[in-house]
Amino acid sequence: MALSLAKAAPLKPEIKLAQALSEFEAILPDDQKAKLRIYRRESPPNPTDVMRLTAEIDRDASRNRKSRQCVGPRLTNVLHAIQQFSTVVDLIVGSSQSQIASAIWGAVKISLQLASAVSFYFDQLSTLLMEIGRTSPRYQDFGLLYPESKRLQSALCDYFVVIVQLCKQAVLFLKKPFWSQLSFPILKPFESEFRSLQLDLEKLANAIREEIFLASNQAQQKETKEMSRFRGFFLGTSTQDIAKARIWNRKKAELRFLNAFSMYNHEKSWKQARKRGSTNWICNDKGYKQWKLDNVSSSLWCTGKLGSGKTVLSANVVEDLRMTTLDAVAYFFCRYDEATSLETRTIIGSIARQILDHTKSYLVDAVADTRPDTIDTDQILHYLQELPSSNSQKYFIIIDGLDECEEKETRLLLQYLKELLMSKHVFQVYCSSRPDVFRWAHAILEPQWNLSMSLQTNVDIEYYVEDALVKHLDSGTLSIGDSTLILTIQDTLLKKADGMFLWVDFQIDSICSQKTDEAILAVLEDLPKNLPETFNRVFRKLQHSNDADPLFCTRIFDLVAAAQMICSDRF
């Protein structure tokens, strides 16, 4: 029997995936089994589903956590990998494998929803998935190669088999008795429970990269023979295979077309901003609600001083729109440390790519009429102006950090946005900057609404200070002798923050570096009034102190160096 098994052919990749999913389903309670079967029958997830799931996870997890810190963005990389795998399998393979790929999404979704009810466990699980997501396969790497490489298909399926096994392990933990869950961190550390699965995923990710490299080389070699092979292909190939080839060729053409607009990773900055916190006040703001529901083109501008939380707010606006509307939502976060993100061509190109990717029917027609290597900024504007007309379709554009751009670039970008607002379509534009930019920019864009962070951030600052102090106490980086001192710290920071989250960060770092209660009180009595004064003090301390905590100095130096680049000309 053993010999016959040894000689048996290895299972096909899709069979291994189906087995892993079957084993996962077997451990679920009846209500979750029914939910998984529903997920299996649904259409493959899209990028909006990823954002929606992370928002749901944060909402559910917050009920069981003291902190308002967002953990959902930790999961976006691995969730995007699953979503992209589901999409490419559905497009090329269809039918049974499509259901399997959708079921993988369902398995991960159910596991996260169940785990979010146990806060200490979910913290560790989400951190593990964040680490896995850093090396998870990306569509832009494997998408065009997947249909023609059996070895790549096998490697990807093996990878997602382990993902399903990890989900199974996560759910099995939650089925343990309550006392066993409580003793888990002490008696059986998290690493010993999941380390082998993490190592397997790392090895498989490396294998996938190797297969991508090989498949890419093979594809380039075939490219030179494409015309002759193409004629022979149609002479001896089934109608079904021909249809698949045509679908895939169209997909490749669409991707080349979109790449001509932009290849900038706009999601990275959103994820970083979203991790930094949540804010909900804007959802109840009258001006924001009117802008969001308006059926004619309009613009809203949010202003706030450096460190007041504008970028975190913009990230929450993106999530709110994705969660509550079916319209196209395109966004861009300007970064002082990425020169290309400060150029009009990069910004408008990224915005256009996101909108075109959302408008599939128009995309097919546009690809047929375009040479993708000749698209300039004016042509990008033309494509946006010529989007298909629809009485119900709106296009939301969110651009954060315009004050990081050179004034010439900002003026040019605003002129393009103004032309979109004057087009036949409904464009809803949201911009954020510091007040000095708004003073001259409003004459170009003429926004109907203006929100000021200075009038809205008090409640968020209060939560932010409380969360930060609790985290530092829990981690041991803040040590106090008198427990009532924490209230003094909190009250003092709230009174002097003046809406500046970044200022709070610096002061808490300074407080945590003190060794005694008396030293902390001395710091509280002489807090700097604003960020420029904070920067000057930090640099003086780094220059003259011989006994300062090296770790504290390193962190402060990094923060100050970054912040100085941002605001050297602003005060």
Coordinates of C-alpha atoms in Angstrom, one line a residue:
M1 CA 0.0 0.0 0.0
A2 CA 2.8 2.4 1.0
L3 CA 4.7 1.6 -2.2
S4 CA 1.6 2.2 -4.4
L5 CA 1.0 5.6 -2.7
A6 CA 4.6 6.5 -3.2
K7 CA 4.3 5.8 -6.9
A8 CA 1.1 7.7 -7.2
A9 CA 1.1 10.9 -9.1
P10 CA 1.2 14.0 -6.9
L11 CA -2.0 15.8 -6.4
K12 CA -2.9 18.6 -8.8
P13 CA -2.5 22.1 -7.2
E14 CA -6.3 22.8 -7.4
I15 CA -7.0 19.4 -5.7
K16 CA -4.6 20.3 -2.8
L17 CA -6.3 23.7 -2.4
A18 CA -9.7 22.0 -2.4
Q19 CA -8.6 19.6 0.3
A20 CA -7.2 22.4 2.5
L21 CA -10.5 24.3 2.2
S22 CA -12.4 21.1 3.0
E23 CA -10.4 20.6 6.1
F24 CA -10.9 24.2 7.1
E25 CA -14.6 24.0 6.6
A26 CA -14.8 20.8 8.7
I27 CA -13.7 22.6 11.9
L28 CA -16.2 25.4 11.5
P29 CA -19.5 25.6 13.4
D30 CA -22.6 25.2 11.3
D31 CA -23.3 28.9 11.0
Q32 CA -19.8 29.6 9.8
K33 CA -19.9 26.7 7.3
A34 CA -23.0 28.2 5.8
K35 CA -21.2 31.6 5.5
L36 CA -18.2 30.0 3.8
R37 CA -20.5 28.3 1.2
I38 CA -22.0 31.7 0.5
Y39 CA -18.6 33.3 0.0
R40 CA -17.6 30.4 -2.3
R41 CA -20.5 31.2 -4.6
E42 CA -19.9 35.0 -4.7
S43 CA -17.9 36.9 -7.3
P44 CA -14.2 37.2 -6.7
P45 CA -13.4 40.1 -4.3
N46 CA -12.3 43.5 -5.7
P47 CA -9.9 46.1 -4.2
T48 CA -12.8 47.8 -2.5
D49 CA -13.7 44.6 -0.7
V50 CA -10.2 44.6 0.8
M51 CA -10.7 48.1 2.2
R52 CA -14.2 47.2 3.4
L53 CA -12.9 44.1 5.2
T54 CA -10.1 46.0 7.0
A55 CA -12.6 48.6 8.1
E56 CA -15.0 45.9 9.4
I57 CA -12.1 44.2 11.3
D58 CA -11.1 47.5 12.9
R59 CA -14.7 48.2 13.9
D60 CA -15.2 44.7 15.4
A61 CA -11.8 44.7 17.1
S62 CA -12.3 48.1 18.7
R63 CA -15.1 46.7 20.7
N64 CA -12.6 44.4 22.5
R65 CA -9.7 46.8 22.7
K66 CA -8.9 49.8 24.9
S67 CA -7.0 51.5 22.1
R68 CA -8.4 53.2 19.1
Q69 CA -5.3 52.2 17.1
C70 CA -6.1 50.8 13.7
V71 CA -4.9 47.2 13.0
G72 CA -6.8 46.6 9.8
P73 CA -4.2 48.2 7.5
R74 CA -1.7 45.6 8.8
L75 CA -3.7 43.1 6.8
T76 CA -4.0 44.9 3.5
N77 CA -0.9 43.3 1.7
V78 CA -1.9 39.7 2.4
L79 CA -5.6 40.5 1.6
H80 CA -4.6 42.2 -1.7
A81 CA -2.6 39.1 -2.6
I82 CA -5.6 36.9 -2.0
Q83 CA -7.9 39.2 -3.9
Q84 CA -5.6 39.5 -6.9
F85 CA -5.1 35.7 -7.0
S86 CA -8.9 35.2 -6.9
T87 CA -9.3 37.7 -9.8
V88 CA -6.7 36.2 -12.1
V89 CA -7.9 32.6 -11.6
D90 CA -11.5 33.7 -12.2
L91 CA -10.5 35.5 -15.4
I92 CA -8.4 32.8 -17.0
V93 CA -9.6 29.5 -15.4
G94 CA -13.1 30.3 -14.3
S95 CA -15.6 27.7 -13.1
S96 CA -14.3 25.3 -10.3
Q97 CA -11.0 27.1 -9.6
S98 CA -12.8 30.4 -9.5
Q99 CA -14.9 29.0 -6.6
I100 CA -11.8 27.7 -4.9
A101 CA -10.1 31.1 -5.1
S102 CA -13.2 32.9 -3.8
A103 CA -13.4 30.3 -1.0
I104 CA -9.8 31.2 0.1
W105 CA -11.0 34.8 0.5
G106 CA -13.9 33.5 2.6
A107 CA -11.7 31.4 4.8
V108 CA -9.4 34.3 5.6
K109 CA -12.4 36.6 6.2
I110 CA -14.1 34.2 8.6
S111 CA -10.8 33.6 10.5
L112 CA -10.2 37.3 11.0
Q113 CA -13.8 38.0 12.0
L114 CA -13.6 35.3 14.7
A115 CA -10.1 36.2 15.9
S116 CA -10.9 39.9 16.3
A117 CA -13.1 38.9 19.3
V118 CA -9.9 38.0 21.3
S119 CA -7.8 41.1 21.5
F120 CA -4.4 39.8 22.7
Y121 CA -4.6 37.0 20.2
F122 CA -5.7 39.1 17.3
D123 CA -2.9 41.6 17.9
Q124 CA -0.3 38.8 17.4
L125 CA -2.2 37.2 14.5
S126 CA -2.5 40.6 12.6
T127 CA 1.2 41.3 13.2
L128 CA 2.0 37.9 11.8
L129 CA -0.1 38.5 8.7
M130 CA 1.5 41.9 8.3
E131 CA 4.9 40.2 8.2
I132 CA 3.6 37.6 5.7
G133 CA 2.1 40.3 3.6
R134 CA 5.5 42.0 3.0
T135 CA 6.6 39.0 0.8
S136 CA 3.3 37.8 -0.5
P137 CA 3.0 37.5 -4.3
R138 CA 1.7 40.5 -6.2
Y139 CA -0.5 40.5 -9.4
Q140 CA 1.9 42.9 -11.2
D141 CA 4.6 40.3 -10.8
F142 CA 2.7 37.1 -11.7
G143 CA -0.6 38.2 -13.4
L144 CA 0.4 38.1 -17.0
L145 CA 2.6 35.0 -16.6
Y146 CA 0.1 32.8 -14.6
P147 CA -1.9 31.3 -17.5
E148 CA 1.1 30.0 -19.4
S149 CA 3.3 28.7 -16.6
K150 CA 2.2 25.4 -14.9
R151 CA 5.0 25.6 -12.5
L152 CA 4.0 29.1 -11.4
Q153 CA 0.4 28.0 -11.0
S154 CA 1.5 25.1 -8.8
A155 CA 3.8 27.4 -6.7
L156 CA 1.0 29.9 -6.2
C157 CA -1.5 27.2 -5.2
D158 CA 0.9 25.7 -2.7
Y159 CA 1.3 29.2 -1.2
F160 CA -2.4 29.6 -0.7
V161 CA -2.7 26.1 0.7
V162 CA -0.5 27.2 3.5
I163 CA -2.6 30.4 3.9
V164 CA -5.7 28.2 4.4
Q165 CA -3.8 26.0 6.9
L166 CA -2.9 29.1 8.8
C167 CA -6.6 30.1 8.9
K168 CA -7.4 26.6 10.2
Q169 CA -4.8 26.9 13.0
A170 CA -6.2 30.3 13.9
V171 CA -9.7 29.0 14.2
L172 CA -8.6 25.9 16.2
F173 CA -7.1 28.1 18.9
L174 CA -10.5 29.9 19.3
K175 CA -12.2 26.6 19.9
K176 CA -10.0 25.9 23.0
P177 CA -11.5 26.4 26.5
F178 CA -11.4 29.9 27.8
W179 CA -8.8 29.1 30.5
S180 CA -6.6 27.6 27.8
Q181 CA -6.8 30.8 25.8
L182 CA -5.8 32.8 28.8
S183 CA -2.8 30.7 29.5
F184 CA -1.8 30.5 25.9
P185 CA 0.7 33.4 25.9
I186 CA 2.6 31.9 28.9
L187 CA 2.4 28.1 28.3
K188 CA 2.6 28.1 24.5
P189 CA 4.0 31.3 22.9
F190 CA 2.5 32.5 19.7
E191 CA 5.7 31.8 17.7
S192 CA 5.7 28.1 18.5
E193 CA 2.1 27.8 17.2
F194 CA 2.6 29.5 13.9
R195 CA 6.3 29.7 13.2
S196 CA 6.5 26.6 10.9
L197 CA 3.7 28.0 8.8
Q198 CA 5.4 31.3 8.5
L199 CA 8.6 29.7 7.4
D200 CA 6.7 27.6 4.8
L201 CA 5.2 30.8 3.4
E202 CA 8.6 32.5 3.2
K203 CA 10.1 29.5 1.3
L204 CA 7.1 29.4 -1.1
A205 CA 7.3 33.2 -1.7
N206 CA 10.9 32.7 -2.7
A207 CA 10.0 29.8 -5.0
I208 CA 7.3 32.0 -6.6
R209 CA 9.8 34.7 -7.3
E210 CA 12.1 32.2 -9.0
E211 CA 9.2 30.8 -11.1
I212 CA 8.2 34.4 -12.1
F213 CA 11.8 35.0 -13.2
L214 CA 11.9 31.9 -15.3
A215 CA 8.4 32.4 -16.7
S216 CA 9.3 36.0 -17.6
N217 CA 12.4 34.9 -19.6
Q218 CA 10.4 32.3 -21.4
A219 CA 7.7 34.8 -22.2
Q220 CA 10.2 37.2 -23.7
Q221 CA 11.6 34.4 -25.9
K222 CA 8.1 33.5 -27.1
E223 CA 7.4 37.1 -27.9
T224 CA 9.7 37.1 -30.9
K225 CA 7.8 34.2 -32.4
E226 CA 4.4 35.4 -31.5
M227 CA 3.0 36.1 -35.0
S228 CA 3.9 32.7 -36.5
R229 CA 2.9 30.9 -33.4
F230 CA -0.3 32.9 -33.2
R231 CA -1.4 31.6 -36.7
G232 CA -0.6 28.0 -35.9
F233 CA -2.4 28.3 -32.5
F234 CA -5.7 29.2 -34.1
L235 CA -5.4 26.3 -36.7
G236 CA -5.2 23.6 -34.1
T237 CA -6.8 24.9 -30.9
S238 CA -10.3 24.5 -29.5
T239 CA -12.8 27.3 -29.5
Q240 CA -12.7 27.5 -25.7
D241 CA -8.9 27.9 -25.6
I242 CA -9.1 30.5 -28.3
A243 CA -11.6 32.5 -26.3
K244 CA -9.4 32.3 -23.2
A245 CA -6.4 33.5 -25.3
R246 CA -8.4 36.5 -26.6
I247 CA -9.5 37.3 -23.0
W248 CA -6.0 37.2 -21.8
N249 CA -4.6 39.2 -24.7
R250 CA -7.2 41.9 -24.0
K251 CA -6.2 41.8 -20.3
K252 CA -2.5 42.3 -21.2
A253 CA -3.5 45.2 -23.5
E254 CA -5.5 46.8 -20.7
L255 CA -2.7 46.5 -18.3
R256 CA -0.2 48.1 -20.7
F257 CA -2.7 50.9 -21.2
L258 CA -3.1 51.5 -17.5
N259 CA 0.6 51.3 -16.9
A260 CA 1.1 54.1 -19.4
F261 CA -0.9 56.4 -17.1
S262 CA 0.8 55.4 -13.9
M263 CA 2.8 52.7 -12.1
Y264 CA 3.0 54.7 -8.8
N265 CA 2.0 52.7 -5.7
H266 CA -0.7 55.0 -4.4
E267 CA -1.9 52.5 -1.8
K268 CA 1.3 52.5 0.2
S269 CA 0.9 56.0 1.6
W270 CA -2.8 55.4 2.3
K271 CA -2.0 52.3 4.4
Q272 CA 0.7 54.1 6.3
A273 CA -1.7 57.0 7.1
R274 CA -4.6 54.8 8.0
K275 CA -2.5 52.8 10.5
R276 CA -1.9 56.0 12.5
G277 CA -5.5 56.3 13.7
S278 CA -9.2 56.8 13.1
T279 CA -11.3 59.9 13.1
N280 CA -15.0 60.1 12.6
W281 CA -16.1 63.7 13.1
I282 CA -15.9 64.5 9.4
C283 CA -18.7 62.0 8.7
N284 CA -21.0 64.1 10.7
D285 CA -19.8 67.4 9.3
K286 CA -22.6 69.3 7.4
G287 CA -20.3 70.5 4.7
Y288 CA -18.7 67.1 4.1
K289 CA -22.1 65.4 3.9
Q290 CA -23.3 68.0 1.4
W291 CA -20.2 67.6 -0.7
K292 CA -20.5 63.8 -0.6
L293 CA -24.2 63.8 -1.7
D294 CA -24.0 66.7 -4.2
N295 CA -25.1 65.7 -7.7
V296 CA -23.1 68.5 -9.4
S297 CA -19.4 68.9 -9.5
S298 CA -18.0 70.5 -6.4
S299 CA -14.8 70.7 -4.3
L300 CA -14.0 70.7 -0.5
W301 CA -10.8 72.0 0.9
C302 CA -9.5 70.9 4.4
T303 CA -6.9 73.2 6.1
G304 CA -4.8 72.6 9.2
K305 CA -1.4 73.4 10.6
L306 CA 1.6 71.0 10.5
G307 CA 0.9 67.9 12.6
S308 CA -2.8 68.5 13.0
G309 CA -3.8 65.2 11.5
K310 CA -4.8 66.2 8.0
T311 CA -3.3 63.1 6.4
V312 CA -5.0 60.7 8.8
L313 CA -8.3 62.5 8.1
S314 CA -7.8 62.1 4.4
A315 CA -7.1 58.4 4.8
N316 CA -10.4 58.1 6.7
V317 CA -12.2 60.1 4.0
V318 CA -11.0 57.6 1.4
E319 CA -12.2 54.7 3.5
D320 CA -15.6 56.3 4.2
L321 CA -16.2 56.9 0.5
R322 CA -15.2 53.4 -0.4
M323 CA -17.5 51.9 2.3
T324 CA -20.6 54.1 1.6
T325 CA -20.7 54.7 -2.1
L326 CA -20.4 52.6 -5.3
D327 CA -18.8 55.5 -7.2
A328 CA -15.2 55.6 -8.4
V329 CA -12.9 56.8 -5.6
A330 CA -9.4 57.8 -6.6
Y331 CA -6.8 59.2 -4.2
F332 CA -3.3 60.4 -3.9
F333 CA -1.0 61.3 -0.9
C334 CA 1.8 63.6 -1.7
R335 CA 5.0 62.7 0.1
Y336 CA 7.9 65.1 0.8
D337 CA 10.4 62.2 0.7
E338 CA 9.3 60.9 -2.8
A339 CA 10.1 63.5 -5.4
T340 CA 8.0 61.9 -8.1
S341 CA 4.9 62.1 -5.9
L342 CA 5.2 65.9 -6.0
E343 CA 4.9 66.1 -9.8
T344 CA 1.6 67.0 -11.5
R345 CA 2.1 64.2 -14.1
T346 CA 2.4 61.5 -11.4
I347 CA -0.6 62.8 -9.4
I348 CA -3.0 63.2 -12.3
G349 CA -1.7 60.0 -13.9
S350 CA -2.4 57.9 -10.8
I351 CA -5.8 59.5 -10.3
A352 CA -6.7 58.7 -13.9
R353 CA -5.5 55.1 -13.7
Q354 CA -7.7 54.5 -10.7
I355 CA -10.7 55.9 -12.3
L356 CA -10.2 54.1 -15.6
D357 CA -9.6 50.8 -13.8
H358 CA -13.0 51.3 -12.2
T359 CA -14.7 52.0 -15.6
K360 CA -14.1 48.7 -17.3
S361 CA -16.4 49.1 -20.3
Y362 CA -14.8 52.4 -21.3
L363 CA -11.4 50.9 -20.7
V364 CA -11.9 48.2 -23.4
D365 CA -12.8 50.8 -26.1
A366 CA -10.0 53.2 -25.0
V367 CA -7.3 50.5 -25.3
A368 CA -8.3 49.7 -28.9
D369 CA -7.8 53.3 -30.0
T370 CA -4.6 54.2 -28.1
R371 CA -0.8 53.8 -28.4
P372 CA 0.0 53.5 -24.7
D373 CA 3.5 54.9 -24.9
T374 CA 2.3 58.3 -26.0
I375 CA 0.0 59.4 -23.2
D376 CA 1.0 62.9 -21.8
T377 CA -0.8 65.0 -19.2
D378 CA -3.1 66.7 -21.6
Q379 CA -4.2 63.4 -23.0
I380 CA -4.8 62.1 -19.5
L381 CA -7.1 65.0 -19.0
H382 CA -8.8 64.2 -22.3
Y383 CA -9.5 60.6 -21.3
L384 CA -11.1 61.7 -18.0
Q385 CA -13.2 64.3 -19.7
E386 CA -14.4 61.7 -22.2
L387 CA -15.5 59.1 -19.7
P388 CA -18.9 57.6 -20.4
S389 CA -21.9 59.7 -19.4
S390 CA -24.1 58.4 -16.7
N391 CA -26.8 60.1 -14.6
S392 CA -25.8 58.2 -11.4
Q393 CA -22.0 57.9 -11.8
K394 CA -19.8 60.3 -9.8
Y395 CA -16.0 60.4 -9.6
F396 CA -14.4 61.2 -6.2
I397 CA -10.9 62.6 -6.1
I398 CA -9.0 63.0 -2.9
I399 CA -5.5 64.6 -2.9
D400 CA -3.6 65.1 0.4
G401 CA -0.5 67.2 1.1
L402 CA -0.6 69.7 -1.7
D403 CA 1.6 72.0 0.5
E404 CA 4.5 69.5 -0.1
C405 CA 4.5 70.4 -3.9
E406 CA 6.2 73.3 -5.5
E407 CA 3.8 76.1 -6.1
K408 CA 4.2 75.8 -9.9
E409 CA 3.2 72.1 -9.8
T410 CA 0.3 72.8 -7.4
R411 CA -1.0 75.6 -9.7
L412 CA -0.8 73.3 -12.7
L413 CA -2.6 70.5 -10.9
L414 CA -5.4 72.7 -9.7
Q415 CA -5.9 74.0 -13.2
Y416 CA -6.4 70.4 -14.4
L417 CA -8.8 69.7 -11.5
K418 CA -10.7 72.9 -12.3
E419 CA -11.2 71.7 -15.9
L420 CA -12.5 68.4 -14.6
L421 CA -15.0 70.2 -12.4
M422 CA -16.2 72.1 -15.5
S423 CA -16.6 69.0 -17.6
K424 CA -19.9 67.2 -18.3
H425 CA -19.3 64.6 -15.6
V426 CA -19.8 64.9 -11.8
F427 CA -16.4 65.2 -10.1
Q428 CA -16.2 65.6 -6.4
V429 CA -12.7 66.9 -5.4
Y430 CA -11.2 66.9 -1.9
C431 CA -7.9 68.6 -1.2
S432 CA -6.0 69.2 2.0
S433 CA -3.1 71.5 2.8
R434 CA -1.8 74.0 5.3
P435 CA -3.5 77.4 5.4
D436 CA -0.8 79.2 3.5
V437 CA -1.4 77.2 0.4
F438 CA -5.2 77.6 0.6
R439 CA -4.8 81.4 0.8
W440 CA -3.8 81.6 -2.9
A441 CA -5.1 78.2 -4.2
H442 CA -8.8 78.8 -3.4
A443 CA -8.9 81.5 -6.2
I444 CA -8.1 78.7 -8.7
L445 CA -10.3 75.9 -7.6
E446 CA -12.9 78.0 -5.9
P447 CA -14.0 75.3 -3.4
Q448 CA -17.6 75.4 -2.2
W449 CA -16.6 74.1 1.3
N450 CA -13.7 74.7 3.6
L451 CA -13.0 72.6 6.7
S452 CA -10.6 73.8 9.4
M453 CA -8.8 71.2 11.5
S454 CA -8.3 73.7 14.3
L455 CA -12.1 73.6 15.0
Q456 CA -12.5 69.9 15.0
T457 CA -9.5 68.0 16.5
N458 CA -10.0 68.5 20.3
V459 CA -11.9 65.2 20.7
D460 CA -9.4 63.3 18.5
I461 CA -6.5 64.7 20.4
E462 CA -8.0 63.6 23.7
Y463 CA -8.3 60.0 22.5
Y464 CA -4.9 60.2 20.9
V465 CA -3.1 61.3 24.1
E466 CA -5.0 58.7 26.2
D467 CA -4.1 55.9 23.8
A468 CA -0.5 56.9 23.5
L469 CA 0.0 57.2 27.3
V470 CA -1.7 53.8 27.9
K471 CA 0.6 52.1 25.3
H472 CA 3.7 53.6 26.8
L473 CA 2.7 52.5 30.3
D474 CA 1.9 49.0 29.1
S475 CA 5.1 48.7 27.2
G476 CA 7.2 50.1 30.1
T477 CA 8.6 53.0 28.1
L478 CA 6.9 55.4 30.5
S479 CA 7.7 54.8 34.2
I480 CA 6.1 56.7 37.0
G481 CA 6.1 56.3 40.8
D482 CA 2.9 58.2 41.6
S483 CA 0.0 56.8 39.6
T484 CA -1.9 60.1 39.7
L485 CA 0.9 61.7 37.7
I486 CA -0.5 60.2 34.6
L487 CA -3.5 62.5 34.9
T488 CA -1.3 65.5 35.2
I489 CA 0.6 64.5 32.1
Q490 CA -2.7 64.0 30.2
D491 CA -4.2 67.3 31.3
T492 CA -1.1 69.3 30.5
L493 CA -0.7 67.9 27.0
L494 CA -4.3 68.4 26.2
K495 CA -4.2 72.1 27.3
K496 CA -1.1 72.9 25.2
A497 CA -1.5 70.6 22.2
D498 CA -3.4 73.2 20.2
G499 CA -4.5 70.6 17.7
M500 CA -1.0 69.3 16.9
F501 CA -0.7 65.5 17.0
L502 CA 3.0 65.7 16.0
W503 CA 3.7 68.1 18.9
V504 CA 2.1 65.6 21.2
D505 CA 4.4 62.8 19.8
F506 CA 7.5 64.8 20.6
Q507 CA 6.4 65.8 24.1
I508 CA 5.5 62.2 25.0
D509 CA 8.9 61.0 23.7
S510 CA 10.5 63.6 25.9
I511 CA 8.5 62.7 29.0
C512 CA 9.2 59.0 28.5
S513 CA 13.0 59.7 28.5
Q514 CA 12.8 61.0 32.0
K515 CA 13.9 58.8 34.9
T516 CA 12.0 60.3 37.8
D517 CA 8.6 61.8 38.6
E518 CA 10.3 65.1 39.5
A519 CA 12.0 65.2 36.1
I520 CA 8.7 64.6 34.3
L521 CA 7.1 67.4 36.2
A522 CA 10.0 69.7 35.2
V523 CA 9.4 68.9 31.6
L524 CA 5.7 69.6 31.9
E525 CA 6.4 73.0 33.4
D526 CA 8.5 74.0 30.5
L527 CA 6.9 72.5 27.4
P528 CA 7.7 74.2 24.0
K529 CA 4.9 76.4 22.6
N530 CA 5.0 75.0 19.0
L531 CA 6.8 72.7 16.7
P532 CA 9.7 75.0 15.6
E533 CA 10.6 75.6 19.2
T534 CA 10.4 71.8 19.8
F535 CA 12.8 71.2 16.9
N536 CA 15.3 73.8 18.2
R537 CA 15.2 72.2 21.7
V538 CA 15.7 68.7 20.4
F539 CA 18.7 69.7 18.3
R540 CA 20.3 71.6 21.2
K541 CA 19.8 68.5 23.4
L542 CA 21.4 66.2 20.8
Q543 CA 24.4 68.6 20.4
H544 CA 25.2 69.1 24.1
S545 CA 24.0 66.1 26.1
N546 CA 26.5 63.4 26.8
D547 CA 24.2 61.2 28.9
A548 CA 20.9 61.3 26.9
D549 CA 19.3 58.0 26.1
P550 CA 20.8 56.9 22.7
L551 CA 17.5 55.2 21.6
F552 CA 15.5 58.4 22.4
C553 CA 18.0 60.6 20.6
T554 CA 17.9 58.4 17.5
R555 CA 14.1 58.4 17.3
I556 CA 13.9 62.2 18.0
F557 CA 16.6 62.9 15.4
D558 CA 14.8 60.9 12.7
L559 CA 11.5 62.6 13.5
V560 CA 13.0 66.1 13.6
A561 CA 15.1 65.6 10.4
A562 CA 11.9 64.5 8.6
A563 CA 9.8 67.3 10.0
Q564 CA 12.4 70.0 9.4
M565 CA 12.4 69.1 5.7
I566 CA 8.6 69.6 5.7
C567 CA 8.3 72.9 7.4
S568 CA 11.7 74.7 7.0
D569 CA 10.0 77.4 4.9
R570 CA 6.6 77.4 6.5
F571 CA 7.0 79.3 9.8

